[in-house]
Coordinates of C-alpha atoms in Angstrom, one line a residue:
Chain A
X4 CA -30.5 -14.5 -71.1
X5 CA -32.6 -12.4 -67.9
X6 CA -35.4 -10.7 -68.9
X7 CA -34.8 -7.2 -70.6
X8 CA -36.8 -4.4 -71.1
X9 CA -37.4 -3.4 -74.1
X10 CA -37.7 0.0 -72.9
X11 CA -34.1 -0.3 -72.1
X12 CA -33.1 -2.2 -74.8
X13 CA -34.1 0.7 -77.4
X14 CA -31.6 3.0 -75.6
X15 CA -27.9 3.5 -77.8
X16 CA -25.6 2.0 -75.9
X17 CA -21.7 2.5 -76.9
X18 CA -19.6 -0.8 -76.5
X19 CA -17.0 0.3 -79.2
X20 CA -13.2 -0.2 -78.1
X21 CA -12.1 3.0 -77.6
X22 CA -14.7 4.7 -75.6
X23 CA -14.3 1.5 -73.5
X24 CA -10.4 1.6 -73.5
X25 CA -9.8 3.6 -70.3
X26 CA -13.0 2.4 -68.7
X27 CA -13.8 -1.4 -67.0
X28 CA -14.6 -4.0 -69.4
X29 CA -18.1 -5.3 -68.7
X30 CA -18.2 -9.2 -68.9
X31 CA -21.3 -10.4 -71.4
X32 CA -21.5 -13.5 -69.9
X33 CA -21.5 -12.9 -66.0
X34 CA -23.6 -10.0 -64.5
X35 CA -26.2 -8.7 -66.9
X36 CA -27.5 -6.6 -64.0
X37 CA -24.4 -4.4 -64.6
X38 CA -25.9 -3.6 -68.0
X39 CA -29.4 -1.8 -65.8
X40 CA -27.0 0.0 -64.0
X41 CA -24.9 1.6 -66.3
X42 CA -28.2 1.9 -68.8
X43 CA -29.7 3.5 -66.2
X44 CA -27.2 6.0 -65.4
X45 CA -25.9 6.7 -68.6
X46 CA -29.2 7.4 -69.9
X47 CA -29.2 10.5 -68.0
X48 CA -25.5 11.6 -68.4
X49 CA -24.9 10.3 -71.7
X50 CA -24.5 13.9 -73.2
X51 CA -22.2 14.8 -70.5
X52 CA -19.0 12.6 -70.9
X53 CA -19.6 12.0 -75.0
X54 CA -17.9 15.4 -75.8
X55 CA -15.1 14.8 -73.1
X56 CA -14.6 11.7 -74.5
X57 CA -14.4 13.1 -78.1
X58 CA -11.8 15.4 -77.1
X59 CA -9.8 12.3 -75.4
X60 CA -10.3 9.8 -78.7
X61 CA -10.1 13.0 -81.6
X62 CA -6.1 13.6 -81.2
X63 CA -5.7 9.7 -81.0
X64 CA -7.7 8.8 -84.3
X65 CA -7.0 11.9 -86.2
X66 CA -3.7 11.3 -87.0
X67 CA -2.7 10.5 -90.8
X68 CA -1.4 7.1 -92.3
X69 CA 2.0 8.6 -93.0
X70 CA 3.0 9.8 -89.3
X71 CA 4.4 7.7 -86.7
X72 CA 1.6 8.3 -84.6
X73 CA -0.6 6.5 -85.8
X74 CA 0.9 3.6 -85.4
X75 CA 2.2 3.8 -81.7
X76 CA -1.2 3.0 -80.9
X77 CA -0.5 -0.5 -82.2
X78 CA 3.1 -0.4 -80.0
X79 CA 1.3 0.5 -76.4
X80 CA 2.2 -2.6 -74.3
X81 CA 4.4 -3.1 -71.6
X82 CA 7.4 -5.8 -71.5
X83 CA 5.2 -7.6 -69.0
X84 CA 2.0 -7.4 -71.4
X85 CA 4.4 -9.3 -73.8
X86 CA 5.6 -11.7 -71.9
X87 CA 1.7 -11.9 -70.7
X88 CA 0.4 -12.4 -74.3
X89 CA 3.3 -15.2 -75.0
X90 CA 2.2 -17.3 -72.1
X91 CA -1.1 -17.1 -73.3
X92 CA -0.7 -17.9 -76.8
X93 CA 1.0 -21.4 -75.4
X94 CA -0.6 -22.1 -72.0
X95 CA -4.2 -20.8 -71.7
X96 CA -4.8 -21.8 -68.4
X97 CA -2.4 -19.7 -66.7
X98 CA -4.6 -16.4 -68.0
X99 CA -8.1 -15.3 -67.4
X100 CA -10.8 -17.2 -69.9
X101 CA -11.7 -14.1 -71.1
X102 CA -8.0 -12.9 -72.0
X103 CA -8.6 -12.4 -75.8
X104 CA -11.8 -10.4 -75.4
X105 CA -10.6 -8.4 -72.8
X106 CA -7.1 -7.5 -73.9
X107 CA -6.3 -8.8 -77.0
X108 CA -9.3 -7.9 -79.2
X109 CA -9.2 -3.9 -77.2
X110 CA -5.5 -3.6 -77.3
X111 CA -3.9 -5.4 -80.2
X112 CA -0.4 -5.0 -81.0
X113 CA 2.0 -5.2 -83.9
X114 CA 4.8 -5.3 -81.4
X115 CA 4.6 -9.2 -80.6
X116 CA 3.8 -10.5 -84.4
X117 CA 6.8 -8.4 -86.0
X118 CA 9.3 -9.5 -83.6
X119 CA 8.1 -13.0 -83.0
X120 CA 7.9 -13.6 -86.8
X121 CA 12.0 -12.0 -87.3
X122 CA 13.3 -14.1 -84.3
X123 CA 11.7 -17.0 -86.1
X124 CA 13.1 -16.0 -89.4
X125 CA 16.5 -16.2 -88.1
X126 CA 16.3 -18.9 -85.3
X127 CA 15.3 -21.8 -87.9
X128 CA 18.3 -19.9 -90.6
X129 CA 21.0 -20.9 -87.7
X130 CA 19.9 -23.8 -86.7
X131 CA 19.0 -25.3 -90.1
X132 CA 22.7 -24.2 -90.6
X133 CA 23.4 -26.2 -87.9
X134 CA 21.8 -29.4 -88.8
X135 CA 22.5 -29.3 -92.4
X136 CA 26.7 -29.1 -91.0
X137 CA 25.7 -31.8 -88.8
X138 CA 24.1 -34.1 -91.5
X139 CA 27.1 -33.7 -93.2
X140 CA 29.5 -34.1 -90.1
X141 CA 30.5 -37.8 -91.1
X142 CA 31.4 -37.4 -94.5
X143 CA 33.9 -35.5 -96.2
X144 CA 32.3 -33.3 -98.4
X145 CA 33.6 -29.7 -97.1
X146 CA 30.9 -27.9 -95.7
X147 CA 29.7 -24.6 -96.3
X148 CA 26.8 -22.8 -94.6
X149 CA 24.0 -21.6 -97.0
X150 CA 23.0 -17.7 -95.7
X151 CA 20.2 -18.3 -98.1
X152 CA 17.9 -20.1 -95.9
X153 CA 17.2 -16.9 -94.1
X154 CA 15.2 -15.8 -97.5
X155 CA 13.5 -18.7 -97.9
X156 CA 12.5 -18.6 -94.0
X157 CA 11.4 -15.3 -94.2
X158 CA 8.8 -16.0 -97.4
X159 CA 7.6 -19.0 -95.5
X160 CA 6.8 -17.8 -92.4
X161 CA 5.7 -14.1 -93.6
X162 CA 3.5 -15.2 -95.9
X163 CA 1.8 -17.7 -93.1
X164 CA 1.3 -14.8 -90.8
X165 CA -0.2 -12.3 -93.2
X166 CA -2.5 -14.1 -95.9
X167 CA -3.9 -16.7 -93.5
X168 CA -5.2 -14.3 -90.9
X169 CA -6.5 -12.3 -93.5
X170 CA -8.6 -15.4 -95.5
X171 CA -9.9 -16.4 -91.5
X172 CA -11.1 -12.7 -91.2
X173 CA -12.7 -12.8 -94.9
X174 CA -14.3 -15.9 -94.0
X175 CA -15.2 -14.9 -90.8
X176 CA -16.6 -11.5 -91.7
X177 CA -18.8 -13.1 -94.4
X178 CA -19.9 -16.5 -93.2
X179 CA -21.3 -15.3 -89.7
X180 CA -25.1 -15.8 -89.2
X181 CA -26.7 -12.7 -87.4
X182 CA -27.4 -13.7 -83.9
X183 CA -31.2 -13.1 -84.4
X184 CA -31.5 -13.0 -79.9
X185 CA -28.8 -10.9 -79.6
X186 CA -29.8 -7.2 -80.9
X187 CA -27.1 -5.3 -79.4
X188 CA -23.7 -6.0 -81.0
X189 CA -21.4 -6.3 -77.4
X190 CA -18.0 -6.6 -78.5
X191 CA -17.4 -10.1 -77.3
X192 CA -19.3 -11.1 -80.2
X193 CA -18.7 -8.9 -83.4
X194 CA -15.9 -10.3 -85.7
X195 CA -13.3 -9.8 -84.5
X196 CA -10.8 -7.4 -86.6
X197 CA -7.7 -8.0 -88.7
X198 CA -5.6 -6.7 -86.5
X199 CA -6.6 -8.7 -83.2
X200 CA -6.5 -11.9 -85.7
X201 CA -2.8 -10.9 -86.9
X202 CA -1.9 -10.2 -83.4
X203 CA -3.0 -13.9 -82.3
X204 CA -1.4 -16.0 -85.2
X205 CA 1.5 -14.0 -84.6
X206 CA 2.0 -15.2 -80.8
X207 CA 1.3 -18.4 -81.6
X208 CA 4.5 -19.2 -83.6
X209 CA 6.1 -18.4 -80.1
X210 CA 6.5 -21.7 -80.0
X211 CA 8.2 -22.7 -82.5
X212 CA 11.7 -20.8 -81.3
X213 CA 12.6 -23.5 -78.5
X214 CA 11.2 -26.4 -81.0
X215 CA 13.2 -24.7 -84.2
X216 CA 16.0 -25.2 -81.8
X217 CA 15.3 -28.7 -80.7
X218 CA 14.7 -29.6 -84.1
X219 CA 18.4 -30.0 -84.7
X220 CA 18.8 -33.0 -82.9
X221 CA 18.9 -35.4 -85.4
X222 CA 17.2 -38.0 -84.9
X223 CA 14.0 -38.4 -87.0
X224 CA 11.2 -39.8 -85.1
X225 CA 12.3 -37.0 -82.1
X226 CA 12.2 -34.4 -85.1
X227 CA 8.1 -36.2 -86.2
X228 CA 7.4 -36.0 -82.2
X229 CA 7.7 -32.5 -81.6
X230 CA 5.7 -31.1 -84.8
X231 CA 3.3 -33.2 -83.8
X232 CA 3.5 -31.7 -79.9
X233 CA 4.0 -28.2 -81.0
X234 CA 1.6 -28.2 -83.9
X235 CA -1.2 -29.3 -81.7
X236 CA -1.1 -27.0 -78.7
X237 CA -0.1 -24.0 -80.7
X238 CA -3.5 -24.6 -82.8
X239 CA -5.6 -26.0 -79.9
X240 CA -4.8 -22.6 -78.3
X241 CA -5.4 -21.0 -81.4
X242 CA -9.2 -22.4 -81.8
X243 CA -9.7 -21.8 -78.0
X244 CA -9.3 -18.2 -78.7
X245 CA -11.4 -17.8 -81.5
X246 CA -13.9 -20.3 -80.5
X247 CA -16.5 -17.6 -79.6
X248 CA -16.4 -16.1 -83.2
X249 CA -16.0 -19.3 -84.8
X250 CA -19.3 -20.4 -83.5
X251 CA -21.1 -17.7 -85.1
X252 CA -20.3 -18.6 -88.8
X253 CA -22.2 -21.6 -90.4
X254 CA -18.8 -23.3 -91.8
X255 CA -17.8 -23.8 -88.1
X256 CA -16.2 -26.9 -88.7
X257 CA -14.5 -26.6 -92.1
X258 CA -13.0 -23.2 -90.7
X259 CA -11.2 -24.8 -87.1
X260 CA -10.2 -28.1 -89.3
X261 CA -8.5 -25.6 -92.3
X262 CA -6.6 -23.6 -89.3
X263 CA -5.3 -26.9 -88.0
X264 CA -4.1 -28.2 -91.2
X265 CA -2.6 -25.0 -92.2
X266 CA -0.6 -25.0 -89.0
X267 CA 0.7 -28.3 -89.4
X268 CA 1.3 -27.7 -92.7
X269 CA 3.8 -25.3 -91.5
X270 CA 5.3 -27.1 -88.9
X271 CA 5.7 -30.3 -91.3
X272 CA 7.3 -27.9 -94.0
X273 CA 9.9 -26.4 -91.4
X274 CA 11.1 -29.8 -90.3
X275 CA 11.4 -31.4 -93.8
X276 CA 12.9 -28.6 -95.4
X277 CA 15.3 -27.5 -93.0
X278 CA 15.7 -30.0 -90.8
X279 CA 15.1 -33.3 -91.5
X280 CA 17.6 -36.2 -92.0
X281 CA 17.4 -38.2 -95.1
X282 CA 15.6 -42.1 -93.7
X283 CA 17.5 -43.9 -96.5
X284 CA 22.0 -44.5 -95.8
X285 CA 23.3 -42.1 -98.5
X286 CA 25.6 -43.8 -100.9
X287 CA 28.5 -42.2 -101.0
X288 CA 29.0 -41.6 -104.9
X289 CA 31.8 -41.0 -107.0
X290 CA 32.7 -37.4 -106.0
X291 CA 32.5 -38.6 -102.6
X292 CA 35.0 -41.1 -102.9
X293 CA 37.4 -38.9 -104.5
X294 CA 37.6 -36.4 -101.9
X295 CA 37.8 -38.6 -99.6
X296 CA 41.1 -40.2 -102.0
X297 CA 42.7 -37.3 -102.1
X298 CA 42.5 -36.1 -98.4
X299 CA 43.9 -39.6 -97.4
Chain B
X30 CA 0.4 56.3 -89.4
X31 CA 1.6 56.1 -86.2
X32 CA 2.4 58.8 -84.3
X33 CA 5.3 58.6 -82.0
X34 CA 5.1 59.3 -78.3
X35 CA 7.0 62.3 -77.1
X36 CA 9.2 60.6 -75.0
X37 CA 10.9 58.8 -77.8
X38 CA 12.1 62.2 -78.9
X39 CA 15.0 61.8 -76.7
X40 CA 17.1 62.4 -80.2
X41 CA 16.0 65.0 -82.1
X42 CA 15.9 64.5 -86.1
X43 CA 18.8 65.1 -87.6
X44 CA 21.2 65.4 -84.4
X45 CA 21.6 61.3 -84.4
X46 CA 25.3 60.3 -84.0
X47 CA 27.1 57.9 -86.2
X48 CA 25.7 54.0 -85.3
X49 CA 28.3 52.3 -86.0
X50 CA 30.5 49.3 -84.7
X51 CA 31.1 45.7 -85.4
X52 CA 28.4 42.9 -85.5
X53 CA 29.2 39.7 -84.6
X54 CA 27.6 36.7 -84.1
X55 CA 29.3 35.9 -80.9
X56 CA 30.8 32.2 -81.3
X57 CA 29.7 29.2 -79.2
X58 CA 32.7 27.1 -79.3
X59 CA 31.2 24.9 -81.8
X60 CA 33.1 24.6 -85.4
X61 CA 29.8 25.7 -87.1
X62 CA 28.3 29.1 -86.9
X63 CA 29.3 32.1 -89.3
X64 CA 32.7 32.6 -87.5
X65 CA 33.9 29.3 -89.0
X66 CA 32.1 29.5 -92.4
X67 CA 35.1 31.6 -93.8
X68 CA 38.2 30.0 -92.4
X69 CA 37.6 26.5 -93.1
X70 CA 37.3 27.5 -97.2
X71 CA 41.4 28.7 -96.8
X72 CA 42.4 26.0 -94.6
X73 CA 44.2 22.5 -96.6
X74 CA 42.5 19.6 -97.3
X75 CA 44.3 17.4 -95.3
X76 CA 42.6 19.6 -92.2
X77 CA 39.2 19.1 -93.1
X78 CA 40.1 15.7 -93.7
X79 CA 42.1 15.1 -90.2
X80 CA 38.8 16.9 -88.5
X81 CA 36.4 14.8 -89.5
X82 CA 38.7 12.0 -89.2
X83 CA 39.5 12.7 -85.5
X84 CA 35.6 13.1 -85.0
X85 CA 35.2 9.7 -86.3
X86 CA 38.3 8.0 -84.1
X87 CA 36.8 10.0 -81.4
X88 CA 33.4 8.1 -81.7
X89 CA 35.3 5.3 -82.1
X90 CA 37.2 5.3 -78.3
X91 CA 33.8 6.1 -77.0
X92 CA 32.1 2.9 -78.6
X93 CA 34.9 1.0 -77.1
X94 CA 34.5 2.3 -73.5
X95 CA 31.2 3.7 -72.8
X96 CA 31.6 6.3 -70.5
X97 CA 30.0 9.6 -71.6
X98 CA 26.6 9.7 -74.0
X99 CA 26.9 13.5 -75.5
X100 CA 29.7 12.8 -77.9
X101 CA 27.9 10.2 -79.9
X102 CA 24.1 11.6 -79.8
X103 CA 24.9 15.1 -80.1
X104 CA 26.9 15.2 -83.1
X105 CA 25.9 12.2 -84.8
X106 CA 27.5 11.3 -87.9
X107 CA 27.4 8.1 -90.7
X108 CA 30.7 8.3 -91.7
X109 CA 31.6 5.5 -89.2
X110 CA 29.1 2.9 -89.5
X111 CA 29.9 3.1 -93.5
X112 CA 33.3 2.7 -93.5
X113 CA 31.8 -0.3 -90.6
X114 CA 29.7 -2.1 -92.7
X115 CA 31.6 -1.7 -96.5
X116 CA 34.4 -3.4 -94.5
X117 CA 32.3 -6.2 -93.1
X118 CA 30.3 -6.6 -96.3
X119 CA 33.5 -7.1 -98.4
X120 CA 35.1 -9.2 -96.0
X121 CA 31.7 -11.8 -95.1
X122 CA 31.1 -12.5 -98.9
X123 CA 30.8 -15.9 -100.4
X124 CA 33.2 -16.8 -102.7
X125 CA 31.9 -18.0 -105.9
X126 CA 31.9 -21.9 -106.8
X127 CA 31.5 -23.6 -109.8
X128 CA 30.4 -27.4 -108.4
X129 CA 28.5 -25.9 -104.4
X130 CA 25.0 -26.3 -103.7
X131 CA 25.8 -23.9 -101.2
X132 CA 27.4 -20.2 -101.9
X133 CA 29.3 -20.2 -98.7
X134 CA 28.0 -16.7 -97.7
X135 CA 25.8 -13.4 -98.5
X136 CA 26.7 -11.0 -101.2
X137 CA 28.2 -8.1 -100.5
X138 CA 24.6 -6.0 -101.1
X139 CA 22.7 -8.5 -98.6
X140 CA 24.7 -7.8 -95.8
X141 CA 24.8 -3.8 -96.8
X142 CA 21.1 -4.2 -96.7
X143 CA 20.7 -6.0 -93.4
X144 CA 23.0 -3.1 -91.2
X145 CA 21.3 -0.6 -92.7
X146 CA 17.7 -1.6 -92.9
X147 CA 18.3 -3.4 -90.2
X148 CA 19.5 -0.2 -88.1
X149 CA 16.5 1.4 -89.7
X150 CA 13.5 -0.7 -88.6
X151 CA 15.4 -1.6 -84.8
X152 CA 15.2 2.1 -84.8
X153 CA 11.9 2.7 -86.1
X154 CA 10.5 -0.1 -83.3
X155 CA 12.6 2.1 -80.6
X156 CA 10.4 5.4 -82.0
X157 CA 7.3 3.1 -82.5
X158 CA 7.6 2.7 -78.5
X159 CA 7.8 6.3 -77.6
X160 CA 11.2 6.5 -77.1
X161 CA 12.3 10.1 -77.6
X162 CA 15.2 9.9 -79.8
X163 CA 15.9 11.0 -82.9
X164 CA 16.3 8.3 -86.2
X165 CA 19.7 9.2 -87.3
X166 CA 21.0 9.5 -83.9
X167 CA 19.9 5.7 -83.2
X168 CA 20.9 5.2 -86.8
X169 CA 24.7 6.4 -86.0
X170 CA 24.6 5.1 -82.6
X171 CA 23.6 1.3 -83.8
X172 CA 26.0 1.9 -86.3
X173 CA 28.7 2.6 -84.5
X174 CA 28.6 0.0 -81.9
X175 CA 29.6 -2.5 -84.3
X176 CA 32.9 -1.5 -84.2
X177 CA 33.4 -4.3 -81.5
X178 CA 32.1 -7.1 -84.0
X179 CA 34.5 -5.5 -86.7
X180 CA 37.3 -5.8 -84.8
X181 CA 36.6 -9.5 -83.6
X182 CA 35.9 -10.3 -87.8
X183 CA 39.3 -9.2 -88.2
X184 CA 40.5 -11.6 -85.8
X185 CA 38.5 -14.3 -86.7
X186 CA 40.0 -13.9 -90.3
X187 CA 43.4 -13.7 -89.0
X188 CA 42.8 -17.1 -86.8
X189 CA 41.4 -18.6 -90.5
X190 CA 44.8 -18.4 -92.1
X191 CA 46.0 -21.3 -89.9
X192 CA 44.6 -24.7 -90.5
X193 CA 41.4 -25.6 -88.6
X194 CA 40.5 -27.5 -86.1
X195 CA 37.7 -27.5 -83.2
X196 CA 39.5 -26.3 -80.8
X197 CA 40.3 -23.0 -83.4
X198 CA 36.6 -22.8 -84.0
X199 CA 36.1 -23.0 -80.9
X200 CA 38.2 -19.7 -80.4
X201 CA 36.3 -18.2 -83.1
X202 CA 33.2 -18.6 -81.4
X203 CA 34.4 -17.1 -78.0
X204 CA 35.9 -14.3 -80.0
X205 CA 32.8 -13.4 -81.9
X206 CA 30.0 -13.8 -78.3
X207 CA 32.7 -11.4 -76.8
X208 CA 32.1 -9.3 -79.7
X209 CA 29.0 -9.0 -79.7
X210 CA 28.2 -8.8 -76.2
X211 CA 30.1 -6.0 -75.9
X212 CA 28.5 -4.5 -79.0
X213 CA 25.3 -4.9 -77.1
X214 CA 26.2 -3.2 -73.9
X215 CA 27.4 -0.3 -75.6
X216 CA 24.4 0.2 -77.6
X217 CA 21.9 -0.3 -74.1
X218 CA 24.1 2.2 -72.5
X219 CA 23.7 4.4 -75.1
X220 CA 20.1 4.1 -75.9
X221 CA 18.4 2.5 -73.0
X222 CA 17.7 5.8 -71.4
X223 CA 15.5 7.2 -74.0
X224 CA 12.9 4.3 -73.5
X225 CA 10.0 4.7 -70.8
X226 CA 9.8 2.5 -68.4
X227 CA 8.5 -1.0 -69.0
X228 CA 9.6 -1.1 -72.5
X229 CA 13.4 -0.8 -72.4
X230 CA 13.3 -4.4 -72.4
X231 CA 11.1 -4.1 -75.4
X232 CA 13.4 -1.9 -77.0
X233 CA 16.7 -3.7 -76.2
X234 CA 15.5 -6.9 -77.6
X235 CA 15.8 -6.1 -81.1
X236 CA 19.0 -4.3 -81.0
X237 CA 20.2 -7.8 -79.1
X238 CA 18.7 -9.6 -82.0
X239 CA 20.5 -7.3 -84.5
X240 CA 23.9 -8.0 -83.0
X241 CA 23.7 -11.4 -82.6
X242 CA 22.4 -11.9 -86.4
X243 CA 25.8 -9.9 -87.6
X244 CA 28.0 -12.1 -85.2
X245 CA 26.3 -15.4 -86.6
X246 CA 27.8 -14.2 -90.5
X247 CA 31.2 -13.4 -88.2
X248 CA 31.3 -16.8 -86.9
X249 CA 30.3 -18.7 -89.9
X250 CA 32.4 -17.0 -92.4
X251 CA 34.9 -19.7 -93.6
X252 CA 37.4 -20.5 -95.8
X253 CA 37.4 -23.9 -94.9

């Protein structure tokens, strides 16, 4: 930390999301000088732009629950943004360190987690459709698909995204220490909200649509391999994300090991459920045998 | 009070000539307006029937080759994607089994839900992104492009009467992605214009999704 005045220091300064939406985001970590400059200035003009901005933010956040509109703010990304945030969620490297403050945490969306979560629901339905017909290829049993997998998919999967974000925001919300240096609240380090949380669990199941589909290859220690693989860089990414707030709360560690274990808790229920082959040769029992009899 | 100004006194009180003539509410064309209100209550059943019938055929032909926009979005209607979806719903159920683990396929009231609460949030997602359309006009529109999966569940039940083999399911299959391609094409030309830029592949996703879960209960109906 430079050397502040406290002079300066005692000034308001506004660092909430959606006076800051249209404007550049200032980066805590790199150039506090920026903060003398804009203190500096704003100091002076700081009763100039505040009513402009009202009148920008006022038709945005005065909308009711019921309408439409309020919720398109949730729905204002681009295809590219998307296809952005995706990447991210899997392969951190490819986007700026500071992606989730900048974008996600300003600009969450609903858009992603919906339609992530339903592509899900229905990719593992099909191809747990298809690996149950092909577990049952060799023997003679007819075969007929089960359309109820899709329910049981969809409580699985629905239930992850929603109540686990929403324990990891009540446990971050009340376990974080005050940062007794830091008096102004920037908003790389407040809490960061439900919505930004849901929004990040939500792209991380991207991953599990190629490996739902992989999954039905049947062979078991392929099937073991890739919830390993996929477990563990969809929740390395995930605690690389949230590593900043995690740091603040005093259960640190208990919090990243429970959002590993819940995430391979999933992925180890999806396989074994829906996908996995039975170790043991199945004897064929008495039913068997007379199918098979009378189709000879 | 007002008081008039002199120059309105071009007719003096009690010289005004008779006003009379007819009123009428000059027609647009359009069967609805007052001039239609009264003939329609004389005319058979079997008219009002073939009307809305034709309207429904009509929308039909235009599903099937996408050429012109207005006739579907300007006078949207649900008859079609009801008499759409009652068809598939009766047609994909699971018959019942007294020894199965598995049913075989959804009732009849899952896949009633899934068209039309499926129709409902694809075009909820399409408003949610600004598109400038309105809900039952996406609503009929969705539902009327899966006329093209209809058709290729009849033929997929027509191919089941014969005994099976791969290479039939295999026919099955092309028969259903051809379906529901073309039930996807017809429902991006339709609505891909009302998206913004740099969403319309936002928007068209869903509606992909949407088709291809509907061809998936196509393809794995079975008797088998």
């Amino acid at each position: 930390m430079t050397h502040v005045n406290t002079g300066d220091l005692l000034n308001f300064q506004d660092y909430s999301p959606e006076h800051n939406e249209r404007s550049a985001r200032i980066d805590v970590e790199a150039v506090h000088t920026n903060q003398f400059n804009t203190m500096s200035t704003s100091n002076y003009n700081y009763e100039e732009p505040k009513p402009v901005e009202e009148e920008e933010t006022t038709p945005k956040t005065n909308h009711n629950f019921w309408t439409i509109e309020y919720y398109q703010k949730y729905f204002d990304v681009q295809s590219s943004e998307v296809v952005e945030r995706i990447i991210s969620s899997v392969l951190p490297q490819k986007v700026s360190r500071n992606y989730f403050d900048e974008r996600i945490k300003g600009k969450p969306d609903l858009y992603g987690p919906i339609w992530i979560s339903v592509t899900l629901i229905f990719t593992i339905a099909v191809s747990g459709n298809i690996s149950n017909y092909l577990q049952s290829a060799n023997k003679a049993v007819r075969w007929r698909y089960n359309y109820h997998l899709v329910s049981y998919a969809a409580s699985a999967i629905l239930c992850y995204v929603w109540l686990v974000p929403l324990a990891l925001w009540a446990a971050l919300k009340w376990t974080s220490t005050a940062d007794s240096q830091d008096e102004i609240e920037t908003q790389a380090s407040s809490s960061p909200s439900m919505i930004s949380l849901f929004c990040l669990y939500g792209y991380s199941l991207s991953i599990y649509i190629p490996v739902a589909v992989l999954w039905t290859i049947q062979v078991s220690w392929l099937q073991w391999l890739f919830v390993l693989m996929a477990a563990f860089v969809s929740g390395a990414v995930l605690i690389f994300w949230l590593l900043p707030a995690l740091k603040k709360s005093r259960y640190y560690l208990i919090l990243i090991a429970s959002i590993l274990a819940f995430h391979f808790l999933l992925a180890t229920g999806f396989m074994l459920y829906f996908f996995h082959v039975p170790d043991t040769a199945t004897v064929p029992s008495v039913k068997d045998l007379s199918t098979v009899a009378s189709h000879v | 009070m007002t008081s008039f100004d002199s120059k309105y006194d071009m007719f003096p009180a009690g010289d005004v000539g008779v006003v009379e003539g007819e009123m009428n509410i000059p027609s647009r064309g359009v069967p609805s307006g007052d001039s239609m209100e009264f003939n329609t209550l004389d005319e058979p059943i079997k008219e009002t029937f073939m009307r809305d019938l034709r309207a429904v055929g009509n929308k039909f032909y235009h599903v099937l080759i996408p050429r012109e926009k207005s006739s579907l979005l300007k006078e949207w209607d649900l008859w079609g994607p009801l008499l759409l979806c009652t068809f598939m719903a009766t047609v994909l159920q699971g018959a019942e089994e007294a020894d199965n683990t598995n049913d075989g396929g959804p009732e009849f009231a899952e896949v009633f839900v899934l068209v039309w609460i499926g129709a409902a949030i694809v075009t909820l997602n399409s408003k949610l992104l600004g598109g400038n359309i309105s809900f039952f006009q996406s609503v009929c529109v969705l539902g009327y492009c899966l006329f093209p999966i209809a058709l290729s569940l009849i033929v997929c039940r027509l191919i089941l009467f014969a005994t099976q083999n791969t290479f039939l399911f295999f026919l099955r299959l092309t028969i259903t992605m051809v379906g529901f391609a073309w039930a996807t094409f017809a429902a991006t030309k339709f609505l891909g214009d009302s998206q913004p830029d740099g969403k319309k592949a936002l928007a068209v996703f869903p509606i992909c999704l949407f088709y291809f879960i509907l061809s998936w209960l196509v393809v794995s109906h079975s008797n088998v």
